[in-house]
XYZ file of C-alpha atoms in Angstrom:
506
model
C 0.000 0.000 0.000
C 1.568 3.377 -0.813
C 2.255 5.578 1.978
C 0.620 9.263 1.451
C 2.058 12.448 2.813
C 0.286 14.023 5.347
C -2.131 16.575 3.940
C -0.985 20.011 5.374
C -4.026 21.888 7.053
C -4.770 25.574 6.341
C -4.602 28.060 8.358
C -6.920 30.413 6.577
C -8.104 30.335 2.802
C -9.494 32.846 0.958
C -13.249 32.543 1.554
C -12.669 33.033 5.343
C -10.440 35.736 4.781
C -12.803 37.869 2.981
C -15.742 36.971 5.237
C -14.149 37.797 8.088
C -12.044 40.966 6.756
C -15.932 42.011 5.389
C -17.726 41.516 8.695
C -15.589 43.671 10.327
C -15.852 46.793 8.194
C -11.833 46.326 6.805
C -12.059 45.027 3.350
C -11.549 48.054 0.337
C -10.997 45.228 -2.722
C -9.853 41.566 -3.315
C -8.298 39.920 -6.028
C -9.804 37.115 -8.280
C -8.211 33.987 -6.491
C -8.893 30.880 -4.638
C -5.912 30.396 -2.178
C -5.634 28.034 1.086
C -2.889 29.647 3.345
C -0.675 27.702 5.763
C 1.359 30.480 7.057
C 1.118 34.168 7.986
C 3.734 36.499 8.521
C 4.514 40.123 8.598
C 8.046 39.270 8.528
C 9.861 38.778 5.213
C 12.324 37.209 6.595
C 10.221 34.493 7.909
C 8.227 33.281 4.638
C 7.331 29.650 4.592
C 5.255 27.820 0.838
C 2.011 29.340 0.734
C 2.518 32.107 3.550
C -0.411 35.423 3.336
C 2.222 38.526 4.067
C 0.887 41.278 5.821
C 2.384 44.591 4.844
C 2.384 46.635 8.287
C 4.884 48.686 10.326
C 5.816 51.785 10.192
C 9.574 51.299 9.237
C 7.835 49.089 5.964
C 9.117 49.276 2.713
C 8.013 48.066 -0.368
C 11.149 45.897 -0.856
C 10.490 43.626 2.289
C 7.103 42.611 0.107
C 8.980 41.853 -2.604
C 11.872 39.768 -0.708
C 8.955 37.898 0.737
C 7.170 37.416 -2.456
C 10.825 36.005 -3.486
C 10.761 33.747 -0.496
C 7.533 32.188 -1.222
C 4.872 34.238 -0.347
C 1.968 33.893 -2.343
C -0.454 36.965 -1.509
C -0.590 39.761 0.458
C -2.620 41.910 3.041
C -2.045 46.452 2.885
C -3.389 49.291 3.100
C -3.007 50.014 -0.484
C -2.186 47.977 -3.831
C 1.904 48.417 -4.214
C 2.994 45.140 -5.995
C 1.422 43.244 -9.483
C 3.624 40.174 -8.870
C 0.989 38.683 -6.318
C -2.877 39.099 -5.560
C -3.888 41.736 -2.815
C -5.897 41.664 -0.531
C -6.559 46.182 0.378
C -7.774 46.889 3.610
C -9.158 50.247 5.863
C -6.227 49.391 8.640
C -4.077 46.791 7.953
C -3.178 46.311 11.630
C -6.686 45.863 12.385
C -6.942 43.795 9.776
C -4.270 41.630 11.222
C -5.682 40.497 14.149
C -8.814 39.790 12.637
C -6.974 37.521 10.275
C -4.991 35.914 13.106
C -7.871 35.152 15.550
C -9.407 33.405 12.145
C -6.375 31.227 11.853
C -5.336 30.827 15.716
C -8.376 31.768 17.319
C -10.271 28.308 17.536
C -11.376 27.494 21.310
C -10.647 30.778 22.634
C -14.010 31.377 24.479
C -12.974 28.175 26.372
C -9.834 29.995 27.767
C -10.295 32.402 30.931
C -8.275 35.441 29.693
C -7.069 37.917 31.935
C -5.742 41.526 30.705
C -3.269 43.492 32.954
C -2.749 47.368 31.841
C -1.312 50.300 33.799
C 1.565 53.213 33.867
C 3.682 50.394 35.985
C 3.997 47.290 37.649
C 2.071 45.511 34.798
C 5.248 42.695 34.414
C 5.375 41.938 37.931
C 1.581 41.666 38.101
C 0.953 39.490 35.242
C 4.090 37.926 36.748
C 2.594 37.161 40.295
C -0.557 36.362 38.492
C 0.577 33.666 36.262
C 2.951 32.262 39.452
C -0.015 31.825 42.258
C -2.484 30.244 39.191
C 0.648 27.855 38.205
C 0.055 26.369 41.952
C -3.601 26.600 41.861
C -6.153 23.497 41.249
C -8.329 25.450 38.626
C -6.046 24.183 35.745
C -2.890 24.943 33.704
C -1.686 28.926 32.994
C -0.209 30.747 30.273
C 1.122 34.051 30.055
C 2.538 36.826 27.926
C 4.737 39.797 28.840
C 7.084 42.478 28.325
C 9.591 39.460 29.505
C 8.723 36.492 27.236
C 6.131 33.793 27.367
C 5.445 30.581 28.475
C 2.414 28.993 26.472
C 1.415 25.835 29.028
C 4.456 23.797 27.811
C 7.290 26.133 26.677
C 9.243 29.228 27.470
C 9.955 32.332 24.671
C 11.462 35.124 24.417
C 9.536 38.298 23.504
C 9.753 39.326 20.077
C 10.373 42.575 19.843
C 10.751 45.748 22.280
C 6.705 45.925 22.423
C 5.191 45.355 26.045
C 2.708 43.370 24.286
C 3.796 41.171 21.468
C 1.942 41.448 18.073
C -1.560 40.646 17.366
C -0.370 37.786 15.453
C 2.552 36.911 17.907
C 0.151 36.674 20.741
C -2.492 34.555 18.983
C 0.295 32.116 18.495
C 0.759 31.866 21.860
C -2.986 31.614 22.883
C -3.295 28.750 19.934
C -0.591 26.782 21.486
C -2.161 27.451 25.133
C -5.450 26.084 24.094
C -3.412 23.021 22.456
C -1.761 22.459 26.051
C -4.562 22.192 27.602
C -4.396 25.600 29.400
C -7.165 27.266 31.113
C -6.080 30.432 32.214
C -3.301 33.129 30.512
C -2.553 36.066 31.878
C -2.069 38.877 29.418
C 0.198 42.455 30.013
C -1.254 44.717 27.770
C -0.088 48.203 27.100
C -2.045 51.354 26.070
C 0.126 51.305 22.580
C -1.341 47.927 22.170
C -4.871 49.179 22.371
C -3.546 51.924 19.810
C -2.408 49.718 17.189
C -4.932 47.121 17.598
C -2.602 44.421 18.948
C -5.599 43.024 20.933
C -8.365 43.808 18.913
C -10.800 41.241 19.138
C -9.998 39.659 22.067
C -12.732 39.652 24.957
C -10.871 38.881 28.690
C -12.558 37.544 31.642
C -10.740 40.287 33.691
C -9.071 43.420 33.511
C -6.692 45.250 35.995
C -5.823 48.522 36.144
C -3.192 48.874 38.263
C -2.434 52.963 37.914
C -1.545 55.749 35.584
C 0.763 58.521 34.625
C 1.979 60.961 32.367
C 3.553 58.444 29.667
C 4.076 57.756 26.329
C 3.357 61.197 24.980
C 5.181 61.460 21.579
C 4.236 61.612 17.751
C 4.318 57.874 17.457
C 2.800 57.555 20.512
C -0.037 59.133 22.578
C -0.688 62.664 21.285
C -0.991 63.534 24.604
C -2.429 62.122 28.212
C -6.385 62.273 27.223
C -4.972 60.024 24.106
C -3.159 57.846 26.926
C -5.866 57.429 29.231
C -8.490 56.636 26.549
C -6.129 53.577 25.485
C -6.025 52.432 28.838
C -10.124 52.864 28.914
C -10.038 50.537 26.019
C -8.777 48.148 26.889
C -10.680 47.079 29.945
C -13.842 48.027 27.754
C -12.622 44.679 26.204
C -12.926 42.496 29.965
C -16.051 41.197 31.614
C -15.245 42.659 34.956
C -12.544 45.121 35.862
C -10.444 45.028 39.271
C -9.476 49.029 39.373
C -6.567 51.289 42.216
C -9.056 52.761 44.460
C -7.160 55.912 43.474
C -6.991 55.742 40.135
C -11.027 55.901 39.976
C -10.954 59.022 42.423
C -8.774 60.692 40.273
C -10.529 59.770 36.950
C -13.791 59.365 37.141
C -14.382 59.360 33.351
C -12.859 55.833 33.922
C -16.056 54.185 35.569
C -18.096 56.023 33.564
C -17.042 54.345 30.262
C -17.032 50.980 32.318
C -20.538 51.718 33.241
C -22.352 48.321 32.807
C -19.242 46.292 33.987
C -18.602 44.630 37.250
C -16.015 46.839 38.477
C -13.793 45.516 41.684
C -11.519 48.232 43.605
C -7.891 47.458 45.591
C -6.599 49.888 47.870
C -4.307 51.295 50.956
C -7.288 52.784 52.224
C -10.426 51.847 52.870
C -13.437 51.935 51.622
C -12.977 49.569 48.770
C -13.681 45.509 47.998
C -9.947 44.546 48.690
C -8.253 46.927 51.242
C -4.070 46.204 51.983
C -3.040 46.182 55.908
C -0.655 45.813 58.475
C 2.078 45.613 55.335
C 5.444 44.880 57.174
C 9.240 43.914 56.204
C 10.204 40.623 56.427
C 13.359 38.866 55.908
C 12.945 37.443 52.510
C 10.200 40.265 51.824
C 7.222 41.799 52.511
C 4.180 40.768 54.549
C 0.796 41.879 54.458
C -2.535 41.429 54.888
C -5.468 41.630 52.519
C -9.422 42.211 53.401
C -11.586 40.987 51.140
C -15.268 42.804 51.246
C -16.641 41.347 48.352
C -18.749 38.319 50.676
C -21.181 38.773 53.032
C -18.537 39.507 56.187
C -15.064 40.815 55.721
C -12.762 37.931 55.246
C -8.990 38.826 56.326
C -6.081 36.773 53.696
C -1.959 36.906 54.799
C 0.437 37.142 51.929
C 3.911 37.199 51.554
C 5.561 37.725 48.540
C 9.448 38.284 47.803
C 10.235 41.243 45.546
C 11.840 44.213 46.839
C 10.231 46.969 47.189
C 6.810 47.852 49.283
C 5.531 49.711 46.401
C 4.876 46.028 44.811
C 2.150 45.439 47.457
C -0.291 47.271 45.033
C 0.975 44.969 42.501
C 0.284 41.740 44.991
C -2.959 43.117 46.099
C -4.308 43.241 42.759
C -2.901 40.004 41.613
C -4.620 38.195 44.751
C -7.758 40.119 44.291
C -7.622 38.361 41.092
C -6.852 35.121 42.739
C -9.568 35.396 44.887
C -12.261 35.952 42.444
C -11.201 33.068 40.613
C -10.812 30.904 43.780
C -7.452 30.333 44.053
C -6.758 29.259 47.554
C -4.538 30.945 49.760
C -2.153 28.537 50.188
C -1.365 28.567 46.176
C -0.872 31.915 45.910
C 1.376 32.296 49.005
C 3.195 29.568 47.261
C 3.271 31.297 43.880
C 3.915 35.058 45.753
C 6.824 33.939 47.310
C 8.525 32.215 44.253
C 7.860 35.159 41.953
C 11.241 36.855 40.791
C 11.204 38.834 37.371
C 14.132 39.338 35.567
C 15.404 42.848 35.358
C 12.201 44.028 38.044
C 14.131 45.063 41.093
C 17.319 42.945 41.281
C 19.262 43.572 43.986
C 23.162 42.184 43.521
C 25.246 41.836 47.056
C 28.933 41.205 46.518
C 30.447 44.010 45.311
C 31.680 47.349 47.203
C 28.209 48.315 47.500
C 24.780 46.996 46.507
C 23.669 47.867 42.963
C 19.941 47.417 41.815
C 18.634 47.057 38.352
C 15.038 47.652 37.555
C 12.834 48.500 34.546
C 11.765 51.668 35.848
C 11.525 53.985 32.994
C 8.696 56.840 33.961
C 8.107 59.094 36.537
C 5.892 57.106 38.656
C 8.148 54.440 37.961
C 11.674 55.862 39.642
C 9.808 57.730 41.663
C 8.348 54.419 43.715
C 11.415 52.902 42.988
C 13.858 55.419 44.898
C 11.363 56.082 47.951
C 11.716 52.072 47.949
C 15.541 52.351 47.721
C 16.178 55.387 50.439
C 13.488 53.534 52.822
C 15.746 50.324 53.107
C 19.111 51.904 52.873
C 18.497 55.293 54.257
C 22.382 56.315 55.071
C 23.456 55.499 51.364
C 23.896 58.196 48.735
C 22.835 57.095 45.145
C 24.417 57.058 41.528
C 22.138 56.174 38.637
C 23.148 54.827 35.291
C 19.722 55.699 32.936
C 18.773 56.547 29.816
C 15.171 57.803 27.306
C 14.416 56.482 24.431
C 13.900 58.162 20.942
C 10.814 58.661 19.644
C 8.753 58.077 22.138
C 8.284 59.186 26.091
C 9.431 62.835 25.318
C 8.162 63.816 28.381
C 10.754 61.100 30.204
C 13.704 63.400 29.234
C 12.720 66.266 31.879
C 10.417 64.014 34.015
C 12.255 60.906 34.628
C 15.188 62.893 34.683
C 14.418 64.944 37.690
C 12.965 62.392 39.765
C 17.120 60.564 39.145
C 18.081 64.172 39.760
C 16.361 64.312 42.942
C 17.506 61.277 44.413
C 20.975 60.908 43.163
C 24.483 62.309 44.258
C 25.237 61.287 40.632
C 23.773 60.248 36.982
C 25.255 58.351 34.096
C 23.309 59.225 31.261
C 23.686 56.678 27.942
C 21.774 54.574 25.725
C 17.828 53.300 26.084
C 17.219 52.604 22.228
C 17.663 56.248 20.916
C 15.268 54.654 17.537
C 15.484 57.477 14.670
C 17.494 60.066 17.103
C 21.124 60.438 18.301
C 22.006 59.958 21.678
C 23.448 63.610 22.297
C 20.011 65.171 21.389
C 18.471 63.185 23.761
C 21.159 63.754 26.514
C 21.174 67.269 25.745
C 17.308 67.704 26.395
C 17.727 65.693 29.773
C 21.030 67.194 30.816
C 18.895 70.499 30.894
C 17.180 69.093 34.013
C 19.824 68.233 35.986
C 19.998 71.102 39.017
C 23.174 72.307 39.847
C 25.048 70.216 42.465
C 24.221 66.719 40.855
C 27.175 65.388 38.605
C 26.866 63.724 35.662
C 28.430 62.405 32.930
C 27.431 61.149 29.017
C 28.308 57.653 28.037
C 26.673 56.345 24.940
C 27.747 53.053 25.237
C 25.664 51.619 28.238
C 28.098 48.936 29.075
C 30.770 51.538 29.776
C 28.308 54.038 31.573
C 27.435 51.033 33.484
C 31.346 50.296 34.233
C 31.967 54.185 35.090
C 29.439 54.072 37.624
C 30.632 50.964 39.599
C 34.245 51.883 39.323
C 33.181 55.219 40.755
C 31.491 53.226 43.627
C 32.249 53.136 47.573
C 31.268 51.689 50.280
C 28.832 54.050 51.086
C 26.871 53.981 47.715
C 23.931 52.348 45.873
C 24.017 52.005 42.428
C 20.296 52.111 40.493
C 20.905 50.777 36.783
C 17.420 51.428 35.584
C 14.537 51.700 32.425
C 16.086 48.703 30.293
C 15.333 45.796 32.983
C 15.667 42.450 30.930
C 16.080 43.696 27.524
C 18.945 42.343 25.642
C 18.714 44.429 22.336
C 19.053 48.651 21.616
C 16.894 49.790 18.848
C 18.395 52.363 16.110
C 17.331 53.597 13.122
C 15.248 50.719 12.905
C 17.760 47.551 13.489
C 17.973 46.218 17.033
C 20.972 45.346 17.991
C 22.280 42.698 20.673
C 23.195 43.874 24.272
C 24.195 41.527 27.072
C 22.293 43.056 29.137
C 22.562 45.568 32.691
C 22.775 42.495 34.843
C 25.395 40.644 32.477
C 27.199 44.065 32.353
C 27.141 43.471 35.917
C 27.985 40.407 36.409
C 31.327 40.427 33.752
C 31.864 44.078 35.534
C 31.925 42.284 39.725
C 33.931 39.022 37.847
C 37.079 40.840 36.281
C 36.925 43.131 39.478
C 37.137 40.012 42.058
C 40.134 38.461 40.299
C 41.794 42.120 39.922
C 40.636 42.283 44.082
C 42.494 38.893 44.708
């Protein structure tokens, strides 16, 4: 008997694609063809037989169609018709458009899967992060998550694509397919207000949104044209949950928030009370923090303990929200103690002992941000004076270059200013804008290379210092003029940095 290949299964052919590009308002034309597509990609790069490319991005050029035409692509997906070598398919908003066409392909199942969105200004990672951790431990099932640091779909660990907080419409759809093929019943998603902007989520209904805070961010052309833009985003994207667990404050201080929730079931978190889950008797501990968490929502107050191990008491907001959560799902106490106190996030405040003095790296990149961070920092080593290695990025967070920069100003004796990922500017043009808001009386000093700023400020170290390497975290790449380039990283900067000075030491 003669053995038959496997038939290969499409993703998406072109019947579905026009229904489902038509029902939602996004198809302008479509070409005279009968296609079945077993690959998508907006990558030209990563082209496989049959593959639909989706021309989107705004460094796209008409060349990276043509290379992926050249690979094997067979049609493609823009906002306009640009190549007669291959059948278009013209849409309204191609990035709409995309995750339309990658919830058809991936989407199968997903009402089964108890999504849960987690948006704010900061501490988004670390509460997707604690999240993910305490359901992990929990008897309602398998979890999945996505974030700013990777994935892990139910049976694997990857790293994040790109830069984004929250990975591409088609990227995360991926990852929810392969979830729902593990078996997975809960994935924890960290979704960002630029994500909401370019429709990286668009589709998607989640069980639950959080909203953990908010702050002047992400105000730039390619960005948020300014905070009203921001906060709308944010808005958004828990219009997209069932119910919404919201900072007490936050609502207080926005109350066009609730109103464009009206309708949902909207649970509040707080340091104060009244609200449904209300933080107390928070104390130090020696692996941590301890605290204590009331939970109004039943018919009596019931009173939780939780521990959890990150430094820094501004991440009890993050905690309390995460077992507010946990709670409304029904995860038991005892799981997400477990899960609290195992929950360490790369490049989210990493202290590192050894060396002449402590140095911490952290993500913080905003006001809010550095501003938690170094109340968190002077609290638990009040008689230490601080040097910061930091940076801004280009084209986006203008406001970061005065803001950010005097909150490091205000804290530190000294500040190493270098490389985020400067995108289509120079480095001096940013460090001249921030240098501007450095008072007189705080040194500094530009290094564009972050490895060597990093270097300059532990050589310049004593025993009496602390040395904050903050707003890249984790990330291993810096992004200019479009190509992203590999870094080792603050921590492995760090790390080499402490090694070469301990056999020099001996």
């Amino acid at each position: 008997m003669e053995n038959k290949a496997p038939e290969k299964t499409a993703l998406i052919d072109t019947k579905t694609l026009l229904a489902k590009l038509d029902e939602n308002g996004l198809l302008l034309s479509a070409p005279l063809c009968d296609q079945d597509f077993g690959y998508i990609s907006f990558n030209s790069n990563d082209i496989r037989d049959n593959t639909l490319f989706i021309c989107k991005g705004r460094h796209f050029r008409q060349e990276y169609l043509q290379q992926a035409l050249a690979n094997g692509a067979t049609c493609y997906v823009s906002e306009e018709s640009i190549s007669d070598a291959a059948p278009g398919f013209i849409v309204s908003d191609v990035r709409k458009a995309t995750a339309v066409i990658a919830k058809a392909a991936y989407g199968t199942g997903i009402s089964g899967l108890n999504l849960i969105a987690v948006t704010g200004s900061k501490g988004k990672t670390t509460t997707t992060r604690l999240i993910f951790e305490a359901l992990s431990r929990s008897s309602l099932g398998k979890a999945a998550c996505t974030s700013s640091v990777g994935y892990y779909d139910g049976r694997s660990e990857g790293a994040h694509p790109n830069h984004n907080t929250t990975m591409e419409s088609l990227d995360t759809l991926k990852v929810i397919r392969n979830a729902i093929d593990n078996g997975v019943k809960h994935m924890v998603v960290e979704a960002s207000s630029q994500a909401a902007k370019d429709a990286r989520l668009h589709g998607i209904d989640f069980a639950y949104g959080i909203f953990t805070n908010i702050d002047s961010d992400h105000i730039s052309p390619f960005e948020h044209a300014d905070f009203e833009e921001y906060l709308s985003a944010k808005i958004q994207l828990m219009q997209q949950c069932g119910s919404v667990i919201a900072f007490k404050d936050l609502l207080d201080a926005y109350p066009v928030i609730a109103m464009e929730l009206k309708g949902k079931n909207i649970y509040t978190f707080g340091l104060e009370m009244p609200c449904d889950f209300y933080v107390d008797s928070l104390e130090q501990t020696d692996c941590g923090y301890r605290f204590s968490l009331w939970d109004n929502t039943k018919d009596r107050p019931v009173r939780h303990t939780y521990s959890f191990s990150i430094f820094g008491e501004y991440n009890v907001k993050n905690a309390a929200a995460a077992a507010a959560l946990c709670l409304l799902l029904g995860v038991s106490d005892e799981a997400i103690n477990d899960g609290f106190q195992n929950t360490q996030v790369e490049g989210r405040s990493e202290i590192v002992e050894g060396y002449k003095c402590p140095i911490i790296i952290d993500y913080a990149h905003n006001r809010l941000s550095a501003s938690e961070l170094f109340k968190a920092v002077t609290k638990a080593f009040p008689e230490r004076t601080v040097k910061t290695v930091f940076g801004c990025p280009g084209n986006k967070g203008i406001n970061r270059r005065k803001e950010l920069t005097e909150v490091v100003a205000q804290y530190s004796i000294h500040c190493y200013i270098t490389n985020e990922d400067p995108a289509d500017e120079e480095f001096a043009d940013i460090a001249s804008q921030m240098v501007r808001h450095i008072p007189e009386g705080v040194g500094y000093s530009l290094i564009e290379d972050r490895e060597e700023a990093i270097i300059a400020a532990l050589e310049s170290a004593e025993p009496s210092d602390i040395i904050a390497i903050i707003g890249k975290g984790d990330e291993k790449t810096i992004t200019y003029k479009g190509v992203s380039s590999p870094y080792k990283g603050d921590m492995q900067s760090v790390l080499d940095y402490i090694g070469r000075y301990a056999k020099v030491a001996k």
